[in-house]
C-alpha cells in the first residue's frame, strides 16, 4: 500500500513523528545546493522554523536584535528562547551597530535577525552592511527568506548580499 512505503510523502505528520524519508533528504540536498550551503534542514512551516530555530539555538545568556518589522514568528522564537530581545529601526544598520557597540559585552552570543524581502513594504535588507556589522561584533546573522527564496537572486537562491 502506497501510504506505508518508505519513499513516498504523506500528510500524516512531521518527519520527526512519521519518519525521515529519502524524499526529505533529497529536498534538503536540493535546497542546500540552491543556496550554496553545506547542508539544509526542512521543517514543516516557516512559522515553525522561526520558533524552533531561534527558540532552541538561543538562551537566557544571549541577545537577539531584530529588525522592527520582523514577522511575528521571529518574536515568538525570541520569547521561547528566554534571550533578551532588542528591535532596531527598520533597515537601520547604523543604529544596529550602535546598539551592539553599547551592549555586546553583556551577552554570551548575539543573533541578528532580518528578512531578505519584507512582505508588507516590499523593500529589502542590505545584507552586505549586515554582514559587516555581524563580523564586527562577532554575532550570528539569520535571514528569513520566506519572501525571497525561489524568486530572488540570479538562480532563485534568495536575496543576495551583492544585488545585481
Ligand atoms: C517573513 C515570514 N517568515 C515566516 C512566515 C511564516 O511562514 P509560514 O506561513 O510558511 O508558516 C511568514 C508568513 O508569511 C513570513 O512573512
PDB file of C-alpha atoms in Angstrom, residues 2-112:
ATOM      1  CA  UNK A   2       1.500   3.333  -1.048  1.00  0.00           C
ATOM      2  CA  UNK A   3       0.937   5.129   2.261  1.00  0.00           C
ATOM      3  CA  UNK A   4       3.182   2.650   4.044  1.00  0.00           C
ATOM      4  CA  UNK A   5       6.004   2.990   1.546  1.00  0.00           C
ATOM      5  CA  UNK A   6       9.256   4.413   2.933  1.00  0.00           C
ATOM      6  CA  UNK A   7       9.924   6.643  -0.089  1.00  0.00           C
ATOM      7  CA  UNK A   8       6.511   8.324  -0.530  1.00  0.00           C
ATOM      8  CA  UNK A   9       5.368  11.528   1.110  1.00  0.00           C
ATOM      9  CA  UNK A  10       2.419  11.577   3.450  1.00  0.00           C
ATOM     10  CA  UNK A  11       0.383  14.242   5.199  1.00  0.00           C
ATOM     11  CA  UNK A  12       0.283  12.220   8.412  1.00  0.00           C
ATOM     12  CA  UNK A  13       2.823  14.185  10.488  1.00  0.00           C
ATOM     13  CA  UNK A  14       6.197  15.912  10.524  1.00  0.00           C
ATOM     14  CA  UNK A  15       9.272  13.756   9.790  1.00  0.00           C
ATOM     15  CA  UNK A  16      10.230  13.604  13.463  1.00  0.00           C
ATOM     16  CA  UNK A  17       6.961  11.694  14.104  1.00  0.00           C
ATOM     17  CA  UNK A  18       6.210   9.804  10.906  1.00  0.00           C
ATOM     18  CA  UNK A  19       9.749   9.089   9.789  1.00  0.00           C
ATOM     19  CA  UNK A  20      12.644  10.528   7.828  1.00  0.00           C
ATOM     20  CA  UNK A  21      12.218   9.507   4.178  1.00  0.00           C
ATOM     21  CA  UNK A  22      14.652   9.590   1.251  1.00  0.00           C
ATOM     22  CA  UNK A  23      12.485  12.307  -0.293  1.00  0.00           C
ATOM     23  CA  UNK A  24      13.112  14.580   2.715  1.00  0.00           C
ATOM     24  CA  UNK A  25      16.849  14.192   2.255  1.00  0.00           C
ATOM     25  CA  UNK A  26      16.616  14.843  -1.494  1.00  0.00           C
ATOM     26  CA  UNK A  27      14.749  18.067  -0.726  1.00  0.00           C
ATOM     27  CA  UNK A  28      17.323  19.109   1.919  1.00  0.00           C
ATOM     28  CA  UNK A  29      20.163  18.417  -0.570  1.00  0.00           C
ATOM     29  CA  UNK A  30      18.452  20.334  -3.391  1.00  0.00           C
ATOM     30  CA  UNK A  31      17.880  23.347  -1.126  1.00  0.00           C
ATOM     31  CA  UNK A  32      21.481  23.296   0.126  1.00  0.00           C
ATOM     32  CA  UNK A  33      22.723  23.189  -3.485  1.00  0.00           C
ATOM     33  CA  UNK A  34      20.388  26.039  -4.453  1.00  0.00           C
ATOM     34  CA  UNK A  35      21.840  28.380  -1.835  1.00  0.00           C
ATOM     35  CA  UNK A  36      25.397  27.004  -1.943  1.00  0.00           C
ATOM     36  CA  UNK A  37      25.315  25.735   1.648  1.00  0.00           C
ATOM     37  CA  UNK A  38      26.958  22.651   3.160  1.00  0.00           C
ATOM     38  CA  UNK A  39      23.576  21.242   4.205  1.00  0.00           C
ATOM     39  CA  UNK A  40      19.942  22.191   4.809  1.00  0.00           C
ATOM     40  CA  UNK A  41      17.106  21.059   7.062  1.00  0.00           C
ATOM     41  CA  UNK A  42      13.458  21.499   6.101  1.00  0.00           C
ATOM     42  CA  UNK A  43      10.827  21.990   8.791  1.00  0.00           C
ATOM     43  CA  UNK A  44       7.036  21.830   8.463  1.00  0.00           C
ATOM     44  CA  UNK A  45       6.416  25.570   8.020  1.00  0.00           C
ATOM     45  CA  UNK A  46       8.092  28.955   8.024  1.00  0.00           C
ATOM     46  CA  UNK A  47       6.441  29.827  11.335  1.00  0.00           C
ATOM     47  CA  UNK A  48       7.641  26.613  12.978  1.00  0.00           C
ATOM     48  CA  UNK A  49      11.127  27.202  11.577  1.00  0.00           C
ATOM     49  CA  UNK A  50      11.499  30.575  13.269  1.00  0.00           C
ATOM     50  CA  UNK A  51      10.020  29.422  16.585  1.00  0.00           C
ATOM     51  CA  UNK A  52      12.104  26.230  16.631  1.00  0.00           C
ATOM     52  CA  UNK A  53      15.438  27.525  15.351  1.00  0.00           C
ATOM     53  CA  UNK A  54      15.511  30.766  17.358  1.00  0.00           C
ATOM     54  CA  UNK A  55      13.874  29.161  20.400  1.00  0.00           C
ATOM     55  CA  UNK A  56      16.429  26.357  20.592  1.00  0.00           C
ATOM     56  CA  UNK A  57      19.650  27.985  19.431  1.00  0.00           C
ATOM     57  CA  UNK A  58      19.430  30.995  21.714  1.00  0.00           C
ATOM     58  CA  UNK A  59      19.141  31.049  25.515  1.00  0.00           C
ATOM     59  CA  UNK A  60      18.887  33.269  28.604  1.00  0.00           C
ATOM     60  CA  UNK A  61      22.525  34.465  28.386  1.00  0.00           C
ATOM     61  CA  UNK A  62      22.033  35.695  24.824  1.00  0.00           C
ATOM     62  CA  UNK A  63      20.682  38.748  22.979  1.00  0.00           C
ATOM     63  CA  UNK A  64      18.521  38.769  19.857  1.00  0.00           C
ATOM     64  CA  UNK A  65      18.446  42.026  17.879  1.00  0.00           C
ATOM     65  CA  UNK A  66      15.845  42.062  15.129  1.00  0.00           C
ATOM     66  CA  UNK A  67      14.507  44.433  12.513  1.00  0.00           C
ATOM     67  CA  UNK A  68      11.469  46.308  13.865  1.00  0.00           C
ATOM     68  CA  UNK A  69       9.327  44.867  11.027  1.00  0.00           C
ATOM     69  CA  UNK A  70      10.247  41.255  11.778  1.00  0.00           C
ATOM     70  CA  UNK A  71       7.481  38.679  11.320  1.00  0.00           C
ATOM     71  CA  UNK A  72       5.558  37.553  14.410  1.00  0.00           C
ATOM     72  CA  UNK A  73       7.096  34.059  14.235  1.00  0.00           C
ATOM     73  CA  UNK A  74      10.525  35.628  14.872  1.00  0.00           C
ATOM     74  CA  UNK A  75       9.153  37.314  18.006  1.00  0.00           C
ATOM     75  CA  UNK A  76       7.631  34.010  19.158  1.00  0.00           C
ATOM     76  CA  UNK A  77      11.035  32.361  18.742  1.00  0.00           C
ATOM     77  CA  UNK A  78      12.624  35.132  20.833  1.00  0.00           C
ATOM     78  CA  UNK A  79      10.060  34.567  23.610  1.00  0.00           C
ATOM     79  CA  UNK A  80      10.594  30.815  23.554  1.00  0.00           C
ATOM     80  CA  UNK A  81      14.399  31.193  23.812  1.00  0.00           C
ATOM     81  CA  UNK A  82      14.414  33.258  27.019  1.00  0.00           C
ATOM     82  CA  UNK A  83      17.042  35.547  25.444  1.00  0.00           C
ATOM     83  CA  UNK A  84      16.988  39.332  25.811  1.00  0.00           C
ATOM     84  CA  UNK A  85      15.335  40.992  22.795  1.00  0.00           C
ATOM     85  CA  UNK A  86      16.004  44.368  21.248  1.00  0.00           C
ATOM     86  CA  UNK A  87      14.420  45.650  18.000  1.00  0.00           C
ATOM     87  CA  UNK A  88      16.301  48.121  15.780  1.00  0.00           C
ATOM     88  CA  UNK A  89      14.593  50.602  13.411  1.00  0.00           C
ATOM     89  CA  UNK A  90      13.689  49.083  10.038  1.00  0.00           C
ATOM     90  CA  UNK A  91      16.774  48.569   7.846  1.00  0.00           C
ATOM     91  CA  UNK A  92      18.851  50.913  10.045  1.00  0.00           C
ATOM     92  CA  UNK A  93      22.205  49.132  10.266  1.00  0.00           C
ATOM     93  CA  UNK A  94      23.921  52.211  11.741  1.00  0.00           C
ATOM     94  CA  UNK A  95      21.627  52.024  14.804  1.00  0.00           C
ATOM     95  CA  UNK A  96      22.114  48.256  14.960  1.00  0.00           C
ATOM     96  CA  UNK A  97      25.870  48.843  15.043  1.00  0.00           C
ATOM     97  CA  UNK A  98      25.462  51.430  17.849  1.00  0.00           C
ATOM     98  CA  UNK A  99      23.280  49.076  19.926  1.00  0.00           C
ATOM     99  CA  UNK A 100      25.851  46.298  19.665  1.00  0.00           C
ATOM    100  CA  UNK A 101      28.749  48.631  20.432  1.00  0.00           C
ATOM    101  CA  UNK A 102      26.954  49.543  23.684  1.00  0.00           C
ATOM    102  CA  UNK A 103      25.796  46.106  24.867  1.00  0.00           C
ATOM    103  CA  UNK A 104      27.682  43.304  23.068  1.00  0.00           C
ATOM    104  CA  UNK A 105      29.957  42.521  26.030  1.00  0.00           C
ATOM    105  CA  UNK A 106      26.963  41.776  28.308  1.00  0.00           C
ATOM    106  CA  UNK A 107      25.925  38.684  26.343  1.00  0.00           C
ATOM    107  CA  UNK A 108      27.356  35.273  25.509  1.00  0.00           C
ATOM    108  CA  UNK A 109      26.004  35.192  21.947  1.00  0.00           C
ATOM    109  CA  UNK A 110      24.157  37.718  19.796  1.00  0.00           C
ATOM    110  CA  UNK A 111      21.775  36.835  16.962  1.00  0.00           C
ATOM    111  CA  UNK A 112      20.778  39.469  14.394  1.00  0.00           C
TER     112      UNK A 112
END
